[in-house]
Amino acid sequence: MSDTARVVFLPSGRRGEVVRGTTVLDAARQLGVDLDSVCGGRGICGRCQVSQGSIPTIPADASALSPPGELETGYRGRRPLVEGRRLGCAAAILGDVVVDIPPESQVHRQVVRKRPEVTSYPIDPIVRLHYVEVTRPSLDDARSDRERVADALAADWGLGGLRFDHAVTAGLHAALTAGDWSVTVAVHSGRDVIAVWPGFHDRILGLAFDVGSTTIAGHLLDLTSGEVLASAGAMNPQIRFGEDLMSRVSYAMMNERGAEEMTWAVRSALDSLAGDLVSEAGASRQDVVDVVVVGNPIMHHLVLGFDPRPLGEAPFAPAVRDAYESTASTIGMALAPGARLYVLPIVAGHVGADTMGAVLSEGPHRRQALQLLVDVGTNAEIVLGNSERLLAASSPTGPAFEGAQITHGQRATPGAIERVRIDPETLEPRIRVIGSGRWSDEEGFSDDVARIGINGICGSGIIEAVAELFLAGVIDRDGVVRPRGDRVVADGRTFAYRLWDDPEISITQNDVRAIQLAKAALYAGTRLLMDRMGVDRVDEIRLAGAFGSHIDPKYAMVIGLIPDCDLDRVSAAGNAAGSGAIIALLSGAARREIEAVAARVEKVETATESRFQEHFVAAMGFPHSSHDFPHLSDVLPRDTAPPRGRRGGRRSRERSRR
Ligand code: FES
């Protein structure tokens, strides 16, 4: 019998020969197979679990692995040993064997998750845990604590040239003595030792934040499993300095310490949200070792403590564009002392890390199809492109889509009218209110309304109302509200549609104008990108953000918010920016990917492009006067539906692909 045995690892299929008696973990290391371990083969962590498999040339044979010994039978780690599995660090290879590595024992694996909207992505850990045991100091061995740990990390884990954070070095002796000369360290990027715990420790956490001008969303994740442990949102306290982005820049311009105040406010909110998330998950702040932040350029600058004022005037030059790396303590977060901070790159003064997060999550750069990705807020961030080319712009839509500047407008919170249908003959409305789920003509609606109340109409509701009024012929192509029936009432020198009586909620001529301005700004921005790309149509549209999640694509198209596209290729992307932050938190490869993409995105500046105004004016009408909507010909009033195929969209698109 030869000294060696054949071993095949599944699912990778990697194979080779190892000396009989080699443990499965060592065999995996020799063959470069991805098998997890934190304890370095001491039978403590339970991450190396494997099972025996078979292939036609190597049938299953129980004697191919050594029988369980004391290490396995005595194993009582936090991860229970699943029935039928072995500890890879204990099971020795005695004969030809097939070893099956389950996903949870792989370091780089695909994680499939239901919330938030990221469905699947590969984990490529940036921070890894390593357990080491070191010899006690003696008169014969005067190495420092740091040398002792560094030598053990090199010997057990092959990690050389490590840099120890000051806080780690300062806490090393206490950790070594408390852990009986064993510690677990967290190593970032295979280079920096950023945290230390006494003895064996197998939990590291990370935080992903999406800092919006109105709200901040945060998620706490287990960095090894990719599991979201807690999610929470908070209002951005900077609102007291100004409702929208430009008013915050103005605040910084008008007040000597204005930017500092806003920085302090947002950092406090982040730290307090971190505390909420950690306590919701029953975790410790000390276990949080990495933080990722996305946000628009102004939020990006304020979180990082950079002066936002240059972003308020041409040429809108940001302080930095590259991905920004620092420690979490730089932005005042009390986590593990060496916890790191990563902020996604920004493209230019108006296209920020939130847009790059959305791009990372949606991946237009990974597709052939031409995708339009729109994130609508006070500004609309627009990305158009595919694997060959990506263009981005930001369009000043104003706050109308968020319910502001609308007579009875409000944010999308419980009690807001979010859906509207209007009978084209009688003009009688049906509504649905956030928090109810029932239409106004359904049983139980009144009870729901009594419970939650009706407070106003949010962005999606106003869009549906305007679109339905247009389809019913109450609003003409120019956006003028025409008198008709009892529900259209005089409102000074114009007319308003009475959508609801108690409380009174009307759609006024000014509301229609506000929506026209907002949608024309968005469409004009989109159109600029399409011009630059040389296309008249796009293959698919993804609507990101809270607004994009609520809006019905048909109505978005009816009012001309988005360009023509197959309706079934228009869909909501959810909080794509936040999903991008989560992906970047879990994957070093994803960080490198978005850094490379950001460097090649072509920025189109709406503020200085002369055609923006032209497109803007042309896009004021309903749907609007300059372009076709063949996909709407079934729903548009007869006198507004354009003839099919008047323009050469496909030809132009194909030209751009070449
Ligand atoms: Fe830790 Fe096997 S490597 S238990």
XYZ file of C-alpha atoms and ligand atoms in Angstrom:
662
model
C 0.000 0.000 0.000
C 1.380 3.409 -0.948
C 2.022 6.079 1.663
C -0.351 8.458 -0.028
C -4.090 8.569 -0.597
C -6.210 10.351 -3.183
C -8.514 13.057 -1.906
C -11.211 14.915 -3.814
C -12.882 17.970 -2.306
C -16.445 18.861 -3.255
C -18.005 21.128 -4.373
C -14.799 22.622 -5.800
C -13.672 19.318 -7.352
C -10.102 20.086 -6.339
C -8.093 16.893 -5.941
C -4.632 15.637 -5.114
C -2.612 13.124 -3.136
C -1.708 13.522 0.520
C 0.319 11.446 2.927
C -1.936 9.004 4.794
C -2.621 10.321 8.273
C -2.904 13.952 7.114
C -5.942 15.665 8.627
C -8.658 16.854 6.283
C -7.924 20.462 7.320
C -4.234 20.121 6.490
C -5.080 18.395 3.205
C -7.390 21.285 2.341
C -4.638 23.769 3.093
C -2.107 21.823 1.030
C -4.440 21.728 -1.943
C -5.638 25.325 -1.571
C -9.200 24.307 -0.716
C -11.489 26.782 1.047
C -12.146 25.182 4.487
C -12.803 27.502 7.416
C -11.000 27.483 10.753
C -10.610 29.987 13.554
C -8.927 27.804 16.164
C -6.210 26.535 13.858
C -7.151 22.880 14.208
C -7.488 22.672 17.977
C -11.015 21.307 17.956
C -12.513 24.449 19.495
C -14.274 26.438 16.764
C -16.277 23.794 14.893
C -15.931 25.673 11.619
C -14.095 22.900 9.821
C -17.043 20.479 9.670
C -17.094 18.211 6.621
C -18.857 15.064 5.514
C -17.743 12.124 3.451
C -19.023 11.989 -0.111
C -18.461 9.771 -3.112
C -17.792 9.880 -6.841
C -17.892 6.879 -9.225
C -14.152 6.283 -8.955
C -14.017 6.748 -5.176
C -17.043 5.161 -3.478
C -17.813 6.007 0.141
C -15.710 3.950 2.510
C -15.992 4.545 6.271
C -12.436 3.346 6.833
C -11.013 6.107 4.576
C -11.151 8.499 7.565
C -9.862 7.823 11.047
C -12.593 7.030 13.597
C -13.638 9.924 15.873
C -11.129 10.370 18.655
C -11.158 12.295 21.890
C -10.961 15.699 20.203
C -14.213 15.092 18.353
C -16.130 13.161 20.949
C -15.209 15.803 23.521
C -16.079 18.709 21.199
C -18.566 21.090 22.873
C -18.096 24.259 20.793
C -20.750 26.881 20.062
C -21.372 25.377 16.633
C -22.804 21.923 17.274
C -21.295 19.093 15.269
C -24.021 18.183 12.776
C -24.866 14.480 12.647
C -22.885 12.676 9.967
C -20.205 15.353 9.918
C -16.644 15.277 11.131
C -14.260 17.918 12.369
C -11.862 18.381 9.476
C -9.045 19.158 11.881
C -9.532 15.851 13.709
C -10.405 13.393 10.938
C -7.270 11.944 9.344
C -7.219 10.657 5.788
C -6.355 6.931 5.811
C -7.509 5.962 2.300
C -8.883 7.404 -0.939
C -11.674 9.723 0.055
C -14.160 12.304 -1.205
C -14.670 15.199 1.231
C -17.789 17.308 0.976
C -17.468 20.834 2.402
C -20.871 22.298 3.316
C -21.424 26.005 2.556
C -21.175 27.030 6.212
C -17.647 25.569 6.389
C -16.461 27.580 3.387
C -14.855 30.957 3.971
C -15.871 32.306 0.568
C -19.418 31.297 -0.029
C -22.619 32.452 -1.580
C -25.018 33.809 0.985
C -28.689 33.847 0.113
C -30.755 36.175 2.192
C -34.255 37.514 2.244
C -33.774 40.917 3.795
C -32.881 43.571 3.012
C -33.253 43.215 -0.731
C -29.887 41.650 -1.489
C -30.748 38.136 -2.526
C -27.384 36.540 -2.960
C -23.768 37.536 -3.097
C -20.410 35.910 -2.437
C -18.752 36.584 0.911
C -15.119 37.530 0.675
C -14.212 38.350 4.275
C -12.055 41.375 4.887
C -11.663 40.658 8.593
C -10.786 37.166 9.774
C -10.360 35.693 13.221
C -7.301 33.685 14.233
C -6.823 31.882 17.525
C -3.279 31.339 18.789
C -1.647 29.863 21.855
C 1.717 31.299 22.873
C 4.395 30.286 25.314
C 4.595 32.198 28.565
C 7.468 34.624 28.902
C 10.433 33.408 30.902
C 13.962 34.494 31.699
C 15.091 32.388 28.752
C 12.506 33.789 26.391
C 12.319 37.548 26.652
C 10.256 38.168 23.510
C 7.613 40.862 23.838
C 3.915 40.029 23.957
C 3.576 41.336 20.453
C 6.461 39.253 19.140
C 5.016 36.186 20.827
C 1.630 36.641 19.133
C 3.162 37.651 15.803
C 5.395 34.558 15.816
C 2.415 32.315 16.600
C 0.352 33.893 13.827
C 3.185 33.331 11.399
C 3.741 29.731 12.502
C 0.091 28.648 12.753
C -1.516 30.787 10.073
C 1.303 31.800 7.745
C 0.607 35.472 8.443
C 3.759 37.573 8.146
C 4.487 41.300 8.196
C 1.474 42.069 10.397
C 0.888 45.546 11.764
C -0.639 45.770 15.222
C -3.002 48.648 16.017
C -1.981 50.697 19.013
C -5.136 49.675 20.924
C -4.390 45.996 20.251
C -0.801 46.320 21.443
C -1.990 48.207 24.520
C -4.493 45.486 25.383
C -2.404 42.471 24.430
C -0.886 41.686 27.794
C -4.214 41.819 29.591
C -5.805 39.607 26.943
C -2.948 37.082 27.091
C -3.056 36.770 30.845
C -6.872 36.616 30.934
C -6.805 33.959 28.224
C -4.098 31.840 29.880
C -1.672 32.764 27.093
C -4.101 32.244 24.305
C -5.852 34.980 22.335
C -8.026 35.433 19.287
C -7.103 38.299 17.015
C -9.005 39.935 14.172
C -6.856 40.561 11.115
C -8.004 43.062 8.494
C -6.979 42.493 4.863
C -4.443 39.883 6.013
C -2.279 42.763 7.220
C -3.585 44.716 10.200
C -4.322 43.233 13.619
C -7.297 45.348 14.658
C -8.783 43.578 17.692
C -7.856 41.049 20.345
C -9.883 38.933 22.758
C -8.655 36.637 25.564
C -8.796 32.926 24.705
C -11.078 31.680 21.970
C -13.548 34.128 20.415
C -15.627 33.446 17.359
C -17.871 36.422 16.778
C -17.135 39.481 14.673
C -19.768 41.930 13.573
C -20.053 44.755 11.082
C -22.356 47.704 10.506
C -23.679 48.964 7.176
C -25.207 52.453 7.071
C -27.082 54.262 4.358
C -27.060 57.921 5.376
C -29.838 59.747 3.589
C -30.634 63.401 4.030
C -33.923 62.482 5.728
C -33.353 59.057 7.237
C -30.463 56.826 8.209
C -30.802 53.074 7.782
C -28.455 50.738 9.618
C -27.869 46.994 9.593
C -25.811 44.851 11.945
C -24.297 41.771 10.360
C -22.401 38.723 11.473
C -19.279 39.018 9.340
C -18.639 35.310 9.174
C -22.110 34.056 8.293
C -23.331 37.149 6.433
C -26.512 37.060 8.490
C -28.310 40.338 9.193
C -28.736 40.335 12.968
C -30.653 43.593 13.274
C -31.900 46.450 11.093
C -33.154 49.836 12.193
C -33.759 53.319 10.897
C -33.605 56.769 12.424
C -34.353 60.280 11.279
C -31.276 62.211 10.251
C -31.036 64.870 12.986
C -29.526 67.279 10.482
C -33.088 68.003 9.380
C -33.143 70.781 11.943
C -30.441 72.548 9.908
C -32.404 72.343 6.659
C -34.972 70.122 5.004
C -32.994 69.418 1.857
C -29.370 69.104 0.857
C -28.870 72.588 -0.502
C -30.308 74.208 2.590
C -27.763 72.276 4.640
C -24.951 73.509 2.428
C -26.384 77.018 2.869
C -26.380 76.489 6.632
C -22.679 75.616 6.407
C -22.082 78.734 4.316
C -23.979 81.059 6.633
C -22.679 79.724 9.956
C -19.028 79.557 10.832
C -19.331 76.262 12.665
C -22.370 75.062 10.732
C -20.652 72.117 9.043
C -19.176 71.029 12.367
C -22.586 71.087 14.023
C -24.073 68.957 11.269
C -21.141 66.545 11.413
C -21.596 66.168 15.136
C -25.341 65.590 14.706
C -25.038 62.865 12.089
C -22.165 61.119 13.865
C -24.154 61.046 17.110
C -27.081 59.539 15.232
C -24.837 56.853 13.723
C -23.351 55.946 17.077
C -26.717 55.832 18.753
C -28.156 53.695 15.947
C -25.151 51.376 16.361
C -26.046 51.059 20.054
C -29.671 50.238 19.198
C -28.665 47.604 16.666
C -26.155 45.969 18.979
C -28.608 45.789 21.860
C -31.386 44.481 19.607
C -29.066 41.643 18.590
C -27.903 41.047 22.169
C -24.345 41.672 21.015
C -21.431 43.769 22.241
C -20.048 46.934 20.681
C -16.587 45.437 21.226
C -17.379 42.738 18.654
C -18.071 45.277 15.890
C -14.884 45.518 13.850
C -15.948 47.018 10.526
C -18.305 49.763 9.362
C -19.394 50.643 5.835
C -21.143 53.900 5.000
C -22.897 55.061 1.839
C -24.553 58.408 1.321
C -24.933 61.236 -1.140
C -21.866 63.475 -1.538
C -23.049 66.027 1.021
C -23.845 63.366 3.633
C -20.542 61.686 2.759
C -18.657 64.917 3.442
C -20.539 65.715 6.624
C -20.073 62.226 8.088
C -16.359 62.366 7.327
C -16.018 65.936 8.597
C -15.117 67.388 5.188
C -16.246 70.858 4.206
C -19.454 70.432 2.139
C -19.498 74.011 0.837
C -17.573 73.320 -2.399
C -20.369 70.878 -3.322
C -22.848 73.755 -3.324
C -21.376 75.672 -6.235
C -19.746 74.960 -9.583
C -17.479 73.160 -10.251
C -18.848 71.035 -7.327
C -15.421 69.585 -6.518
C -15.534 66.992 -3.730
C -12.793 66.675 -1.107
C -12.166 63.060 -2.118
C -13.648 60.759 -4.719
C -11.890 57.476 -3.991
C -13.227 54.985 -1.501
C -12.292 56.304 1.923
C -10.733 54.077 4.551
C -10.109 54.996 8.148
C -10.998 53.806 11.638
C -14.563 53.924 12.932
C -13.354 56.046 15.840
C -12.556 58.788 13.286
C -16.286 59.378 12.988
C -16.831 59.029 16.724
C -18.127 55.483 16.846
C -17.462 53.595 20.057
C -16.887 50.036 18.833
C -13.898 47.693 19.017
C -11.021 50.203 19.365
C -9.463 49.216 16.044
C -12.754 48.915 14.124
C -12.357 50.043 10.550
C -14.424 52.386 8.411
C -14.976 52.066 4.681
C -16.916 54.641 2.678
C -17.765 53.788 -0.909
C -16.330 56.007 -3.641
C -18.188 58.940 -5.108
C -18.198 59.820 -8.784
C -18.510 63.593 -8.604
C -20.052 66.418 -6.654
C -23.609 65.189 -7.214
C -23.253 61.467 -7.720
C -22.297 59.874 -4.468
C -21.453 56.769 -2.506
C -25.167 55.939 -2.284
C -25.377 55.761 -6.060
C -22.278 53.593 -6.137
C -23.897 51.365 -3.511
C -26.939 51.025 -5.739
C -24.709 50.219 -8.716
C -22.874 47.577 -6.706
C -26.144 46.021 -5.670
C -27.920 46.247 -9.034
C -24.883 45.555 -11.200
C -25.695 47.317 -14.490
C -21.977 47.014 -15.248
C -22.293 43.223 -15.156
C -24.988 43.062 -17.856
C -25.384 43.326 -21.577
C -28.851 44.837 -21.304
C -29.031 48.605 -21.090
C -30.281 49.401 -17.602
C -31.598 52.664 -16.263
C -31.206 52.838 -12.504
C -33.053 55.693 -10.851
C -32.995 56.604 -7.177
C -35.544 59.305 -6.559
C -35.312 61.575 -3.576
C -34.886 65.334 -3.340
C -32.355 64.773 -6.048
C -32.706 61.949 -8.496
C -29.559 59.975 -9.108
C -29.614 58.383 -12.518
C -27.284 55.739 -13.898
C -27.559 54.417 -17.421
C -25.405 51.736 -18.908
C -24.243 48.196 -19.221
C -21.008 46.236 -19.165
C -19.513 48.465 -21.826
C -20.273 51.917 -20.574
C -21.835 53.631 -17.570
C -23.132 57.184 -17.397
C -24.405 58.957 -14.304
C -26.161 62.201 -13.524
C -28.024 63.846 -10.716
C -31.171 65.788 -11.452
C -32.709 68.414 -9.170
C -36.208 66.976 -8.831
C -36.977 68.874 -5.628
C -38.970 67.416 -2.767
C -42.368 67.019 -4.533
C -41.955 63.264 -4.920
C -41.439 63.047 -1.179
C -44.744 64.790 -0.613
C -43.233 68.196 0.155
C -44.473 71.324 -1.645
C -47.757 69.522 -2.271
C -50.872 71.093 -0.700
C -51.777 68.011 1.315
C -48.491 66.229 0.817
C -46.626 64.215 3.412
C -43.893 61.630 3.660
C -44.676 57.971 3.043
C -45.674 57.109 6.605
C -48.824 55.457 8.016
C -51.888 57.487 7.203
C -50.600 58.714 3.842
C -52.627 58.003 0.722
C -50.318 55.867 -1.376
C -52.618 54.530 -4.110
C -55.320 56.297 -6.071
C -57.821 55.143 -8.692
C -60.302 57.509 -10.311
C -63.334 56.365 -12.273
C -62.953 58.021 -15.706
C -66.732 58.499 -16.037
C -67.908 59.536 -12.574
C -64.507 60.808 -11.328
C -65.201 59.055 -8.016
C -61.941 58.100 -6.285
C -60.758 54.953 -4.575
C -57.763 55.254 -2.313
C -55.432 53.081 -0.298
C -53.653 54.336 2.781
C -50.275 53.239 4.143
C -50.924 51.005 7.115
C -54.226 49.672 5.827
C -53.688 47.502 2.764
C -57.390 47.831 1.867
C -58.975 49.979 -0.820
C -61.548 52.518 0.282
C -64.420 50.501 -1.183
C -63.362 47.322 0.622
C -64.831 46.057 3.839
C -62.798 47.079 6.873
C -61.328 50.227 5.299
C -63.270 52.551 7.628
C -62.045 50.630 10.671
C -58.480 50.914 9.430
C -58.851 54.613 8.827
C -60.371 55.099 12.265
C -57.282 53.360 13.650
C -54.542 55.044 11.645
C -56.258 58.175 10.306
C -55.668 59.828 6.939
C -53.074 62.556 7.142
C -52.280 63.469 3.568
C -50.923 62.106 0.319
C -47.392 60.834 -0.271
C -45.265 60.837 -3.425
C -46.612 57.647 -4.972
C -50.179 58.750 -4.201
C -49.783 62.125 -5.844
C -48.247 60.533 -8.927
C -51.113 58.079 -9.231
C -53.669 60.830 -8.654
C -52.152 63.054 -11.335
C -51.829 60.137 -13.758
C -55.407 58.997 -13.161
C -56.697 62.544 -13.619
C -54.789 62.738 -16.872
C -56.181 59.394 -18.025
C -59.681 60.553 -17.066
C -59.213 63.740 -19.103
C -59.420 66.099 -16.095
C -55.811 67.177 -16.608
C -54.845 67.975 -20.194
C -51.514 67.437 -21.890
C -50.261 70.785 -20.657
C -51.083 69.898 -17.079
C -54.080 72.224 -16.790
C -56.851 71.046 -14.461
C -60.120 71.370 -16.402
C -63.495 71.840 -14.711
C -65.675 68.744 -14.923
C -68.238 67.228 -12.592
C -68.751 67.865 -8.885
C -65.308 66.820 -7.750
C -63.415 69.453 -9.710
C -63.897 72.667 -7.809
C -62.795 76.255 -8.317
C -59.632 77.120 -6.410
C -59.041 80.840 -6.952
C -58.391 81.299 -10.642
C -57.620 77.612 -11.193
C -59.314 74.318 -10.362
C -58.639 71.542 -7.903
C -59.780 67.923 -7.738
C -61.286 66.939 -4.389
C -59.756 63.541 -3.761
C -61.108 62.991 -0.261
C -63.702 64.806 1.798
C -62.912 64.023 5.415
C -60.261 65.154 5.970
C -60.228 67.282 2.874
C -57.456 66.311 0.519
C -57.310 68.020 -2.851
C -55.035 67.947 -5.844
C -54.559 71.555 -6.847
C -53.205 73.136 -10.001
C -50.055 74.024 -8.054
C -49.627 70.387 -7.056
C -49.839 69.327 -10.684
C -47.271 71.983 -11.577
C -44.917 70.776 -8.816
C -45.169 67.226 -10.160
C -44.621 68.464 -13.715
C -41.438 70.280 -12.657
C -40.135 67.294 -10.731
C -40.868 64.754 -13.424
C -39.506 67.022 -16.153
C -36.253 67.398 -14.190
C -35.961 63.654 -13.774
C -36.827 62.931 -17.377
C -34.487 65.632 -18.674
C -31.620 64.119 -16.686
C -32.447 60.681 -18.037
C -32.742 62.046 -21.536
C -29.306 63.670 -21.318
C -27.803 60.307 -20.468
C -29.722 58.634 -23.291
C -28.486 61.287 -25.732
C -24.928 60.733 -24.568
C -25.404 56.992 -24.972
C -27.097 57.468 -28.360
C -30.322 55.592 -27.533
C -34.049 56.321 -27.511
C -35.076 53.413 -25.338
C -33.661 51.351 -22.510
C -33.936 47.606 -21.920
C -34.871 47.751 -18.265
C -35.561 50.249 -15.532
C -34.917 49.766 -11.829
C -36.495 52.229 -9.440
C -34.537 52.401 -6.214
C -35.292 53.919 -2.830
C -38.469 54.134 -0.803
C -40.249 56.139 -3.473
C -39.210 53.704 -6.195
C -40.566 50.841 -4.113
C -44.015 52.356 -3.782
C -44.549 53.758 -7.217
C -46.492 51.782 -9.808
C -44.351 51.656 -12.993
C -47.389 52.174 -15.197
C -48.178 55.487 -13.543
C -44.544 56.541 -13.594
C -44.680 56.048 -17.337
C -48.096 57.674 -17.770
C -46.847 60.940 -16.313
C -43.566 60.627 -18.200
C -41.339 60.159 -15.183
C -39.351 57.446 -16.898
C -38.681 56.751 -20.558
C -40.541 54.176 -22.559
C -39.701 50.573 -21.751
C -41.543 47.245 -21.598
C -43.632 47.628 -18.457
C -42.632 44.187 -17.263
C -39.005 45.293 -17.397
C -39.657 48.150 -14.961
C -39.340 47.155 -11.318
C -38.518 48.337 -7.826
C -34.989 47.853 -6.532
C -35.760 48.558 -2.870
C -33.032 50.192 -0.839
C -30.334 49.431 -3.384
C -27.841 51.834 -1.798
C -28.157 50.102 1.591
C -27.868 46.710 -0.075
C -24.660 47.896 -1.719
C -23.307 48.910 1.697
C -24.054 45.417 2.997
C -22.335 43.771 0.056
C -19.255 45.967 0.538
C -19.239 45.105 4.234
C -19.031 41.411 3.468
C -16.764 41.381 0.481
C -13.331 42.773 -0.254
C -13.806 41.727 -3.875
C -16.971 43.843 -4.031
C -15.045 46.853 -2.713
C -12.435 46.473 -5.411
C -15.186 45.988 -7.985
C -17.049 49.200 -7.145
C -13.809 51.171 -6.893
C -12.953 50.113 -10.444
C -16.488 50.868 -11.673
C -16.583 54.312 -10.029
C -13.334 55.216 -11.749
C -14.863 54.614 -15.166
C -18.358 56.068 -14.690
C -18.810 59.069 -16.971
C -20.453 61.918 -15.134
C -22.927 64.050 -17.043
C -23.393 67.424 -15.384
C -27.022 68.492 -15.648
C -26.285 71.971 -14.291
C -24.045 72.900 -17.186
C -25.395 70.827 -20.101
C -27.237 73.209 -22.406
C -29.636 70.510 -23.603
C -30.916 69.893 -20.088
C -33.138 72.979 -20.274
C -34.386 71.993 -23.713
C -35.325 68.509 -22.517
C -36.793 69.931 -19.353
C -39.181 72.222 -21.213
C -40.134 69.464 -23.650
C -40.847 67.075 -20.792
C -43.327 69.296 -18.932
C -46.389 67.920 -20.729
C -48.188 64.603 -20.135
C -46.739 62.122 -20.851
C -44.686 64.786 -22.583
C -44.388 66.155 -26.009
C -41.025 65.092 -27.299
C -40.957 61.327 -27.119
C -43.019 58.248 -27.715
C -44.556 55.851 -25.293
C -45.610 52.934 -27.506
C -45.942 50.728 -24.433
C -48.662 52.964 -23.095
C -50.850 53.055 -26.178
C -53.400 50.788 -24.470
C -53.910 53.035 -21.481
C -53.446 56.560 -22.759
C -56.485 58.600 -23.857
C -56.909 58.203 -27.616
C -55.814 61.723 -28.500
C -52.589 61.401 -26.535
C -51.365 57.973 -27.585
C -48.590 58.395 -30.135
C -48.390 56.137 -33.165
C -46.365 53.019 -32.531
C -42.697 52.886 -33.529
C -42.402 56.460 -34.747
C -38.815 56.683 -33.631
C -35.894 54.385 -34.314
C -35.172 53.314 -30.729
C -33.911 49.857 -31.442
C -31.616 50.997 -34.189
C -30.092 53.645 -31.963
C -29.663 51.188 -29.135
C -27.904 48.708 -31.331
C -25.662 51.466 -32.575
C -24.641 52.242 -29.017
C -23.830 48.617 -28.276
C -21.447 48.519 -31.144
Fe -11.463 24.601 14.717
Fe -11.496 22.206 13.604
S -10.473 23.961 12.942
S -12.555 22.849 15.301
